[in-house]
Coordinates of C-alpha atoms in Angstrom, one line a residue:
M25 CA 50.6 94.4 151.0
T26 CA 47.9 95.4 148.4
N27 CA 47.6 93.5 145.0
K28 CA 48.1 96.7 143.2
A29 CA 51.7 97.3 145.1
S30 CA 53.0 93.5 144.4
K31 CA 51.9 94.2 140.9
Q32 CA 54.2 97.1 140.5
E33 CA 57.2 95.1 141.5
Q34 CA 56.3 92.3 139.4
P35 CA 58.3 92.7 136.1
V36 CA 56.3 93.1 132.8
K37 CA 56.6 89.5 131.5
I38 CA 58.4 89.9 127.7
E39 CA 57.4 86.9 125.6
V40 CA 59.0 85.1 122.3
G41 CA 57.2 86.5 119.1
Q42 CA 56.1 89.7 121.0
R43 CA 56.6 93.2 119.0
F44 CA 57.2 96.4 120.3
P45 CA 58.1 100.4 119.4
L46 CA 62.0 100.5 120.1
T47 CA 64.0 104.0 120.1
I48 CA 67.8 102.5 120.0
K49 CA 70.6 104.1 122.6
R50 CA 73.7 102.6 122.2
L51 CA 75.8 99.9 120.5
G52 CA 76.8 96.8 122.9
I53 CA 79.6 95.2 122.8
N54 CA 79.0 92.8 119.7
G55 CA 78.0 95.8 117.8
E56 CA 74.1 94.8 118.3
G57 CA 72.0 98.0 119.0
V58 CA 70.6 98.5 122.7
G59 CA 67.4 99.6 123.5
Y60 CA 64.9 99.3 127.0
F61 CA 61.0 98.0 127.1
K62 CA 60.1 98.6 130.5
K63 CA 63.0 99.0 131.8
R64 CA 64.4 96.0 130.4
V65 CA 67.5 95.5 127.7
V66 CA 66.7 94.4 124.9
F67 CA 69.4 93.6 122.2
V68 CA 69.3 93.8 118.6
P69 CA 71.4 93.3 115.9
G70 CA 71.5 94.9 113.0
A71 CA 69.9 98.3 114.5
L72 CA 71.8 101.7 115.3
P73 CA 71.9 104.2 117.9
G74 CA 69.1 106.4 117.0
E75 CA 67.2 105.0 115.2
E76 CA 63.4 104.5 116.1
V77 CA 62.0 100.5 115.3
V78 CA 59.3 97.6 115.9
A79 CA 61.5 94.9 117.7
E80 CA 59.9 90.8 117.4
V81 CA 61.4 89.3 120.0
T82 CA 63.3 85.9 119.5
K83 CA 64.9 85.3 122.9
V84 CA 63.9 86.3 126.6
Q85 CA 66.5 85.7 129.4
P86 CA 65.9 86.7 133.0
R87 CA 67.9 89.8 132.6
F88 CA 67.3 90.8 129.1
A89 CA 66.0 90.0 125.3
E90 CA 66.9 89.7 121.7
A91 CA 64.9 90.7 119.4
K92 CA 65.2 91.8 115.7
V93 CA 64.2 94.5 113.5
K94 CA 60.4 93.6 112.6
K95 CA 59.7 97.5 110.7
L96 CA 62.7 101.1 111.0
R97 CA 60.8 103.2 111.8
K98 CA 63.1 105.9 111.8
S99 CA 66.6 105.2 110.3
S100 CA 69.9 107.1 111.2
P101 CA 71.9 108.9 109.1
D102 CA 74.7 106.5 110.2
R103 CA 73.1 104.1 108.3
V104 CA 74.9 102.6 104.9
A105 CA 74.2 99.7 102.6
P106 CA 76.5 96.9 103.4
P107 CA 78.4 96.2 100.3
C108 CA 79.6 92.5 101.1
P109 CA 77.3 89.9 99.4
I110 CA 76.3 88.1 102.1
Y111 CA 76.9 90.6 105.2
D112 CA 73.8 89.5 106.9
S113 CA 74.1 85.6 107.0
C114 CA 78.4 85.4 107.1
G115 CA 78.4 87.7 110.8
G116 CA 82.4 87.8 110.5
C117 CA 81.5 91.5 110.6
Q118 CA 78.9 93.5 112.4
L119 CA 79.0 96.9 111.1
Q120 CA 79.5 97.0 107.6
H121 CA 75.5 98.7 107.2
M122 CA 77.4 101.7 109.5
A123 CA 79.5 104.2 107.9
Y124 CA 82.6 103.5 108.7
P125 CA 83.2 107.2 111.3
A126 CA 80.0 106.8 113.1
T127 CA 82.1 102.7 114.0
L128 CA 84.9 104.7 114.7
R129 CA 82.7 107.0 117.4
E130 CA 80.6 104.0 118.5
K131 CA 83.7 102.0 119.6
R132 CA 85.3 105.0 121.8
D133 CA 81.8 105.0 123.5
I134 CA 82.4 101.3 124.2
V135 CA 84.7 101.6 125.8
K136 CA 83.8 104.2 127.9
Q137 CA 80.7 101.9 129.1
A138 CA 82.9 99.7 130.0
F139 CA 84.7 101.4 132.4
E140 CA 81.3 103.0 133.4
R141 CA 80.1 99.5 134.3
Y142 CA 83.4 98.0 136.0
T143 CA 85.2 100.3 137.3
R144 CA 84.2 102.6 140.2
L145 CA 85.6 105.9 138.4
K146 CA 83.7 108.3 137.5
P147 CA 83.2 109.8 134.0
E148 CA 85.4 113.3 134.3
E149 CA 88.2 111.0 135.9
L150 CA 88.3 109.2 132.8
N151 CA 90.9 110.4 129.6
V152 CA 89.4 108.0 126.8
K153 CA 90.7 109.5 123.7
E154 CA 89.1 109.6 119.6
T155 CA 90.0 106.3 118.0
I156 CA 92.4 106.0 115.7
G157 CA 91.1 104.4 112.2
M158 CA 92.1 103.4 108.8
E159 CA 92.5 105.7 105.9
D160 CA 91.5 102.3 103.7
P161 CA 89.3 99.9 106.1
W162 CA 88.9 97.1 103.8
H163 CA 90.9 94.0 102.8
Y164 CA 93.6 94.2 105.8
R165 CA 93.3 91.0 107.3
N166 CA 96.8 89.1 106.6
K167 CA 95.4 86.1 108.1
S168 CA 91.9 83.5 107.1
Q169 CA 91.5 80.9 109.5
L170 CA 88.3 79.0 107.4
Q171 CA 86.1 75.7 108.4
V172 CA 86.6 72.8 105.8
G173 CA 82.9 70.8 104.4
K174 CA 81.0 69.8 101.5
Q175 CA 78.2 69.9 99.9
N176 CA 77.0 68.0 97.0
E177 CA 80.4 67.0 96.2
K178 CA 81.5 70.6 96.4
V179 CA 84.7 71.9 99.0
L180 CA 83.2 74.8 100.5
A181 CA 85.4 76.9 103.0
G182 CA 84.2 79.7 105.1
L183 CA 82.6 80.9 108.5
Y184 CA 79.9 79.0 110.5
G185 CA 76.5 81.6 110.1
M186 CA 74.8 83.7 113.2
N187 CA 73.2 81.5 115.0
S188 CA 73.3 78.4 113.0
H189 CA 75.2 75.5 112.4
E190 CA 75.4 76.3 108.8
L191 CA 78.5 76.8 106.8
I192 CA 79.0 80.3 105.1
D193 CA 81.2 79.6 101.5
L194 CA 83.8 82.4 101.7
T195 CA 84.7 83.3 98.4
D196 CA 85.8 86.6 98.3
C197 CA 85.9 88.2 101.7
M198 CA 86.4 92.4 102.0
V199 CA 88.3 92.5 104.6
Q200 CA 91.2 89.4 104.2
H201 CA 94.3 90.4 102.2
P202 CA 93.0 89.3 98.3
A203 CA 96.2 87.1 98.3
T204 CA 94.8 84.8 101.5
N205 CA 91.2 84.7 99.6
K206 CA 93.0 83.8 96.5
V207 CA 94.6 80.9 97.8
T208 CA 92.0 79.5 100.2
E209 CA 89.8 79.9 96.8
Q210 CA 92.8 76.7 94.8
V211 CA 93.3 75.3 97.8
K212 CA 89.2 74.2 97.6
Q213 CA 89.4 73.3 94.2
I214 CA 92.4 71.1 94.2
L215 CA 90.6 69.2 97.4
E216 CA 88.0 68.7 95.3
D217 CA 89.7 67.2 92.5
L218 CA 91.8 65.1 94.4
H219 CA 89.3 64.0 96.4
I220 CA 90.9 64.2 99.3
P221 CA 88.4 63.4 102.2
I222 CA 86.6 66.0 104.1
Y223 CA 86.3 66.6 107.3
N224 CA 82.4 66.3 108.5
E225 CA 81.7 67.9 112.1
K226 CA 78.6 66.0 112.9
K227 CA 79.6 62.3 111.3
R228 CA 83.1 63.0 113.3
K229 CA 84.7 61.4 109.8
G230 CA 86.9 62.9 107.5
I231 CA 90.7 64.3 107.3
V232 CA 90.8 67.7 106.0
R233 CA 89.2 70.5 108.2
T234 CA 90.3 74.0 108.3
I235 CA 92.3 76.0 105.8
V236 CA 94.4 78.5 107.5
T237 CA 96.6 81.5 104.8
R238 CA 98.4 84.1 106.2
V239 CA 100.1 86.4 104.1
G240 CA 103.4 89.1 104.8
F241 CA 102.0 92.5 103.9
A242 CA 105.7 93.9 103.5
T243 CA 107.6 90.6 102.0
G244 CA 104.1 88.6 100.4
H245 CA 105.4 85.4 101.4
I246 CA 102.2 82.9 102.2
Q247 CA 102.1 80.5 104.1
L248 CA 99.4 77.5 103.8
V249 CA 98.7 75.6 107.3
L250 CA 96.0 72.5 106.5
I251 CA 94.7 71.8 109.7
T252 CA 93.8 68.4 109.8
T253 CA 92.5 65.2 111.6
Q254 CA 95.2 62.5 111.2
K255 CA 99.1 62.5 110.5
E256 CA 98.9 60.6 107.2
L257 CA 97.7 62.8 104.2
P258 CA 95.8 60.7 101.1
K259 CA 97.6 61.6 98.4
Q260 CA 100.3 64.0 99.7
K261 CA 102.5 64.1 97.3
L262 CA 99.9 65.0 94.3
L263 CA 98.7 67.6 96.6
L264 CA 101.9 68.9 97.1
D265 CA 102.4 69.0 93.6
E266 CA 98.6 70.7 92.6
I267 CA 99.1 73.5 95.3
T268 CA 103.0 74.6 94.1
R269 CA 101.8 74.0 90.5
R270 CA 98.6 76.3 91.1
I271 CA 99.6 78.5 93.5
P272 CA 103.0 79.2 92.9
E273 CA 103.5 82.2 94.6
V274 CA 102.8 80.1 98.4
T275 CA 106.4 80.6 99.8
S276 CA 105.7 77.7 103.1
I277 CA 103.1 74.9 103.7
L278 CA 102.4 72.9 106.6
Q279 CA 100.0 70.8 107.8
N280 CA 99.1 70.8 111.8
I281 CA 97.0 67.5 113.1
N282 CA 94.0 68.1 115.2
G283 CA 92.0 64.9 115.8
Q284 CA 89.7 66.5 118.8
K285 CA 86.1 67.1 118.9
T286 CA 87.5 70.6 119.8
S287 CA 86.0 74.6 118.7
L288 CA 90.2 75.2 119.4
I289 CA 91.8 75.0 115.5
F290 CA 94.6 74.1 116.6
G291 CA 96.5 70.6 117.5
E292 CA 99.8 70.2 119.2
E293 CA 101.3 68.6 116.3
T294 CA 102.9 71.1 113.1
V295 CA 103.9 68.9 110.0
H296 CA 106.7 71.4 107.6
L297 CA 105.3 69.9 104.5
A298 CA 107.4 71.8 101.7
G299 CA 109.1 75.3 101.2
E300 CA 110.2 77.6 104.0
E301 CA 108.9 76.6 107.9
V302 CA 108.3 80.4 108.4
I303 CA 107.5 83.4 106.9
Q304 CA 109.0 86.8 106.9
E305 CA 107.3 89.7 107.4
T306 CA 108.4 93.4 108.6
L307 CA 106.7 96.3 110.7
G308 CA 108.3 99.3 110.5
D309 CA 112.1 98.6 110.3
V310 CA 111.7 95.5 112.3
S311 CA 111.0 92.0 110.5
F312 CA 109.5 89.1 112.0
E313 CA 109.8 85.6 111.2
L314 CA 107.0 83.7 112.0
S315 CA 106.0 79.7 112.5
A316 CA 102.4 79.2 112.2
R317 CA 101.4 78.5 115.2
A318 CA 102.6 81.9 116.2
F319 CA 100.3 85.0 117.3
F320 CA 100.7 87.9 115.3
Q321 CA 98.5 90.6 114.6
L322 CA 95.9 90.8 112.3
N323 CA 95.9 94.1 110.7
P324 CA 99.6 94.7 110.3
E325 CA 98.6 98.5 108.7
Q326 CA 97.3 99.4 112.1
T327 CA 99.5 97.0 114.6
V328 CA 102.0 99.7 113.7
K329 CA 100.2 102.4 115.0
L330 CA 98.4 99.9 117.9
Y331 CA 102.0 99.4 118.5
D332 CA 103.4 103.1 118.3
E333 CA 100.2 104.3 121.1
A334 CA 102.2 101.1 123.0
K335 CA 105.6 103.0 122.8
K336 CA 103.8 105.8 123.8
A337 CA 102.7 105.0 126.7
A338 CA 105.5 103.1 128.0
Q339 CA 107.5 106.9 128.1
L340 CA 111.2 105.2 127.4
S341 CA 113.8 107.3 128.3
G342 CA 117.1 104.4 126.5
T343 CA 117.7 102.8 130.6
E344 CA 114.3 101.2 131.7
K345 CA 113.9 97.3 132.4
V346 CA 110.7 96.1 130.5
V347 CA 108.5 92.9 130.7
D348 CA 106.8 91.7 127.4
A349 CA 104.2 89.6 129.0
Y350 CA 102.1 87.7 126.4
C351 CA 104.8 88.2 124.0
G352 CA 103.7 86.0 121.5
V353 CA 106.9 86.2 118.8
G354 CA 107.5 89.3 120.7
T355 CA 106.1 92.0 118.1
I356 CA 105.6 94.4 121.2
G357 CA 109.1 94.5 122.9
M358 CA 110.6 94.4 119.6
W359 CA 108.6 97.2 118.6
L360 CA 110.3 98.7 122.2
A361 CA 113.8 97.5 122.3
K362 CA 115.4 100.6 120.8
D363 CA 114.0 102.9 123.3
A364 CA 114.3 100.6 126.3
G365 CA 117.7 99.5 128.8
E366 CA 116.5 96.1 128.5
I367 CA 113.5 94.0 127.4
R368 CA 112.8 90.6 128.6
G369 CA 109.3 88.7 127.4
M370 CA 107.5 85.6 128.1
D371 CA 104.3 83.2 126.3
V372 CA 103.2 79.9 127.5
I373 CA 104.2 78.2 123.2
A374 CA 107.4 77.3 122.8
D375 CA 106.9 77.4 119.3
S376 CA 106.7 81.5 119.5
I377 CA 109.3 82.0 121.8
D378 CA 111.6 79.9 119.5
N379 CA 110.5 82.7 117.0
A380 CA 110.9 85.9 119.3
N381 CA 114.7 85.1 119.9
K382 CA 115.5 84.3 116.2
N383 CA 114.1 87.8 115.5
A384 CA 115.6 89.2 118.1
E385 CA 118.9 88.2 117.3
K386 CA 117.7 89.2 113.1
N387 CA 117.4 92.2 113.7
G388 CA 120.4 92.5 115.9
L389 CA 118.5 93.3 119.6
T390 CA 120.6 92.5 121.6
N391 CA 118.8 93.4 124.6
A392 CA 115.9 91.5 124.4
H393 CA 115.5 88.2 125.3
Y394 CA 112.8 85.3 125.8
V395 CA 111.6 82.9 128.2
V396 CA 109.0 79.5 127.7
G397 CA 106.3 80.2 130.8
K398 CA 104.0 82.5 132.5
A399 CA 105.0 86.1 133.7
E400 CA 103.6 85.1 137.1
K401 CA 106.6 81.9 137.3
W402 CA 109.2 84.5 136.2
L403 CA 108.8 88.2 137.4
P404 CA 109.1 87.5 140.9
K405 CA 112.2 84.6 139.9
W406 CA 113.3 87.7 137.8
V407 CA 112.8 90.2 141.0
K408 CA 114.6 88.2 143.7
E409 CA 117.5 87.8 141.7
G410 CA 117.9 91.9 141.5
W411 CA 116.0 92.4 138.2
K412 CA 113.0 94.7 138.9
P413 CA 110.7 95.8 135.5
D414 CA 110.2 99.5 135.2
V415 CA 107.7 99.2 132.6
I416 CA 104.9 96.4 132.4
V417 CA 103.8 95.5 128.8
V418 CA 101.0 93.1 128.7
D419 CA 99.0 91.8 125.7
P420 CA 96.5 89.7 127.0
P421 CA 93.9 87.1 124.9
R422 CA 90.0 88.4 125.0
T423 CA 89.9 87.3 128.6
G424 CA 92.1 89.3 130.2
C425 CA 95.2 89.2 132.5
D426 CA 95.0 85.6 134.2
A427 CA 94.6 86.7 138.2
A428 CA 97.8 85.7 139.2
L429 CA 99.4 87.6 137.0
L430 CA 97.9 90.7 138.1
K431 CA 98.1 90.0 141.0
T432 CA 102.2 89.7 140.9
I433 CA 101.8 92.4 139.0
I434 CA 100.6 94.3 142.0
E435 CA 103.3 93.2 144.1
V436 CA 106.3 93.7 141.4
K437 CA 104.7 97.6 141.3
P438 CA 106.1 98.8 138.2
K439 CA 106.0 102.4 137.5
R440 CA 104.2 102.2 134.6
L441 CA 101.7 99.5 133.5
V442 CA 100.8 99.4 129.7
Y443 CA 98.1 97.4 129.1
V444 CA 97.2 96.4 125.1
S445 CA 93.7 95.0 124.9
C446 CA 91.4 93.6 122.7
N447 CA 88.0 93.4 125.1
P448 CA 87.3 96.6 127.1
S449 CA 85.2 94.5 129.4
T450 CA 87.9 92.2 130.7
L451 CA 90.3 95.3 130.8
A452 CA 88.0 97.5 132.5
K453 CA 87.6 94.2 135.7
D454 CA 91.2 93.8 135.5
I455 CA 92.2 97.9 136.0
N456 CA 90.3 97.8 138.8
E457 CA 91.9 95.4 140.3
L458 CA 94.8 97.5 139.4
L459 CA 93.0 100.8 141.3
K460 CA 92.3 99.1 144.4
A461 CA 95.8 98.7 144.6
G462 CA 97.3 101.8 143.6
F463 CA 97.0 102.2 140.3
K464 CA 96.2 104.9 138.3
V465 CA 94.8 105.8 134.6
E466 CA 96.6 107.7 132.8
Y467 CA 94.6 107.8 129.4
V468 CA 92.6 105.1 127.6
Q469 CA 93.4 104.7 123.6
P470 CA 91.2 103.0 121.7
V471 CA 92.8 101.7 117.9
D472 CA 90.0 100.2 115.0
M473 CA 91.4 96.9 114.9
F474 CA 88.7 95.2 113.0
P475 CA 87.4 97.3 110.6
H476 CA 83.6 96.6 110.4
T477 CA 83.5 94.8 113.4
S478 CA 82.3 95.1 116.7
Q479 CA 85.9 94.6 118.0
V480 CA 88.2 97.4 119.7
E481 CA 91.7 97.3 120.4
V482 CA 92.7 99.4 123.6
V483 CA 96.5 101.0 124.6
T484 CA 96.0 102.3 128.3
Q485 CA 98.7 104.1 130.0
I486 CA 98.4 103.0 134.4
V487 CA 100.9 104.2 136.2
L488 CA 102.3 103.8 140.0
K489 CA 100.6 106.4 142.4

């Protein structure tokens, strides 16, 4: 082999600090711009499709590089000024610098990319519909989970900045419901006034580590959960008196204990401190009780659209047996119950199942029943007993369906599978397994649950061939 030939085969070396012109071809799954330099993928946060930039390399990996925009040579017509004053440092939103209609278009493209990458489906075989957006894409989040810290005796609550461990104080987040912002601000001030020890992650000392606030959009009920490193809470009575006096709109106060060195917010033990143990929320004509750890969709307005799409995909006639896997507090199942013969759901969090059964009873749904455990345990048992589902609905975490659950679904062979996903990549990987087993994708419907972020929710109708 000649030196010339071997040189041609060597990948071009890219180094940190190197600068080069780059045309942005598309958005990546984390909302960053994606371009190609000498056939190497380069991810550029803040760059938009169609833009021409001078990129400066910040990190080099074997298969790709990361870079920042050093100079914007040609701007996208979709570029806008982000309205949030801490947008660049916070990192909670990734797409405020892009016009909202354009983000809906790009989110659909992110879904298509995932299917092209992880399945053998040809583009013409894939029916990806237009993304369903929001009329007013601000102040939509019903829950905030903010880490607590201290700086010069001042109590902060916020998120860690992009690629750093600096806590960015969030005082008036534009995507949070105003009530969650107000309650968090007041709680910070109370903790500061009472000199209650704040957790220091580096020293692993202190007590209050996270403030969790959830509001019922329809009811106005507000739940406050203080995540602490220990059960004993200094000045507890004084703290509760001040919260009740300064923030009377808070209807439920709880404490959750998490003394572990972990990125998980909640620990296993929850203590009821004051007010109600749960808050009420209503979606459409279905009402829900929510305990501290119960999962509930974060954008109620879009949740109605999402669940209507799930109902459409389930194609219920009134007689079907439906399984709601990963059911949480039973939201999707209860949305479908009036059009189904029977709903059975399961979840591994016992509190959620307790909420789900109470919610079903409260809504007069005698055909909805919920159990603690995994679907891969319950489904084979029910089939053995002669109860075979016609429709299975899954709404798994970002990691996708458990491999054992996919295997069980393939064995049970429901007529229809409705897959609600918050991660297009794991959705496409799971669907690839289902395609091999004789299932077929009818259509894919993206829904924008988190405007101005890179996240996209997807409802997919899958049928048995």
